[in-house]
Coordinates of C-alpha atoms in Angstrom, one line a residue:
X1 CA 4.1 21.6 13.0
X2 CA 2.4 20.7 9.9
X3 CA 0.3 23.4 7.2
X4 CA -2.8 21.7 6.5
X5 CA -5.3 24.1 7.6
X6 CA -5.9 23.9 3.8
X7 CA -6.8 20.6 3.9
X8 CA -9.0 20.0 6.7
X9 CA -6.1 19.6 8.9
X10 CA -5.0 16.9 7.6
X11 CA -7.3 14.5 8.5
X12 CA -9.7 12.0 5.7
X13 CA -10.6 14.8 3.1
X14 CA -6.7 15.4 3.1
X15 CA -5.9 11.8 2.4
X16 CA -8.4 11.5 -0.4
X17 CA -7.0 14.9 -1.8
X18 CA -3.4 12.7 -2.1
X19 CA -5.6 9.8 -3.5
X20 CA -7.4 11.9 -6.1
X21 CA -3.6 13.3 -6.7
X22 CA -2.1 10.2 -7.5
X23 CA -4.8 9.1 -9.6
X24 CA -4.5 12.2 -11.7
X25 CA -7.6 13.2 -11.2
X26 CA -7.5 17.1 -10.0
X27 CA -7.5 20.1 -12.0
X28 CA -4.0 21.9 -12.8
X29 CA -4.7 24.1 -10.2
X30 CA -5.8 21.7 -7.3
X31 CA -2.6 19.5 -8.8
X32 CA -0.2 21.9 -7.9
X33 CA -2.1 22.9 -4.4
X34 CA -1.8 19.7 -3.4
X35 CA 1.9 19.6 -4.4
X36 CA 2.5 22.8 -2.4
X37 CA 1.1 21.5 0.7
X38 CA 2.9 18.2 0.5
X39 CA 6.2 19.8 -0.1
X40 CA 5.4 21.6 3.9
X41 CA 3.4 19.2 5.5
X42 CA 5.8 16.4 6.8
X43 CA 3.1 14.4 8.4
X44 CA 1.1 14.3 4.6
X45 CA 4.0 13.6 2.8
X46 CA 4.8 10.6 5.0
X47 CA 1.5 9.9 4.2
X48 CA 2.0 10.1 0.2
X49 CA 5.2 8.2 0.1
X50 CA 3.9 5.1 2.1
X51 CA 0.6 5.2 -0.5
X52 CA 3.0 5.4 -3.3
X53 CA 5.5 2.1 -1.9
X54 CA 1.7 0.6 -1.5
X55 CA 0.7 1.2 -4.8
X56 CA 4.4 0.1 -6.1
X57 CA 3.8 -3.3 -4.6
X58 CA 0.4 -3.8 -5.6
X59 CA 1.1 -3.5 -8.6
X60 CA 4.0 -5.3 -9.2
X61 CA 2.4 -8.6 -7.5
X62 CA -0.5 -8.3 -9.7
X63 CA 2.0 -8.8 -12.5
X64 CA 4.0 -12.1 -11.4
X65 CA 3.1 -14.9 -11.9
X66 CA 3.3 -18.4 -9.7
X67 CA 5.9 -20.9 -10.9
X68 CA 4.8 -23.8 -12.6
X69 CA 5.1 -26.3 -10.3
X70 CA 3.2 -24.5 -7.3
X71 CA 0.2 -24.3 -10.5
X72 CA 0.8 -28.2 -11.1
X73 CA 1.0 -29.5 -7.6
X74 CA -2.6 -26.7 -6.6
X75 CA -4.4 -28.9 -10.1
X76 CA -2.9 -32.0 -8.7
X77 CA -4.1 -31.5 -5.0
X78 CA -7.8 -30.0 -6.3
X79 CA -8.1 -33.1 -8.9
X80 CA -7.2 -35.6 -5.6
X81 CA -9.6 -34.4 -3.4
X82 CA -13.0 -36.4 -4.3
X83 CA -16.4 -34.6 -4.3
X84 CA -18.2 -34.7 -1.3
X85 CA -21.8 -36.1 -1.7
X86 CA -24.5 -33.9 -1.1

């Protein structure tokens, strides 16, 4: 069984507790609360860990880029297609 009677048993206002905890943006005090209760709450730190692989992958597809031909043959494809006529 999980402790979250802290936390509203862990149901929305805990998962935006872990999403203002990954953001950084609780107090030192809160910071380490929240800590605590995901070191004995199972069901939250499952919770944390599948935010943190989301945020991983977010952010590393926002930094790759396509390769140059798919970018040459989407140009080529857009400047084939003629304008419809209104």
């Amino acid at each position: 069984m999980s402790d979250c009677q802290g936390l509203g048993d862990c149901d929305d206002t805990r998962m935006q507790r872990i999403y203002e905890y990954l953001d950084g943006a609780l107090t030192r005090e809160d910071l380490g609360e929240i800590k605590q209760h995901l070191d004995g709450c199972e069901e939250c730190s499952e919770q944390y860990d599948l935010e943190c692989l989301i945020r991983t992958m977010v952010k590393r597809s926002c930094t790759e880029s396509a390769p140059e031909n798919l970018k040459n043959s989407i140009l080529d494809r857009i400047h084939s297609i003629k304008p419809v006529e209104a």
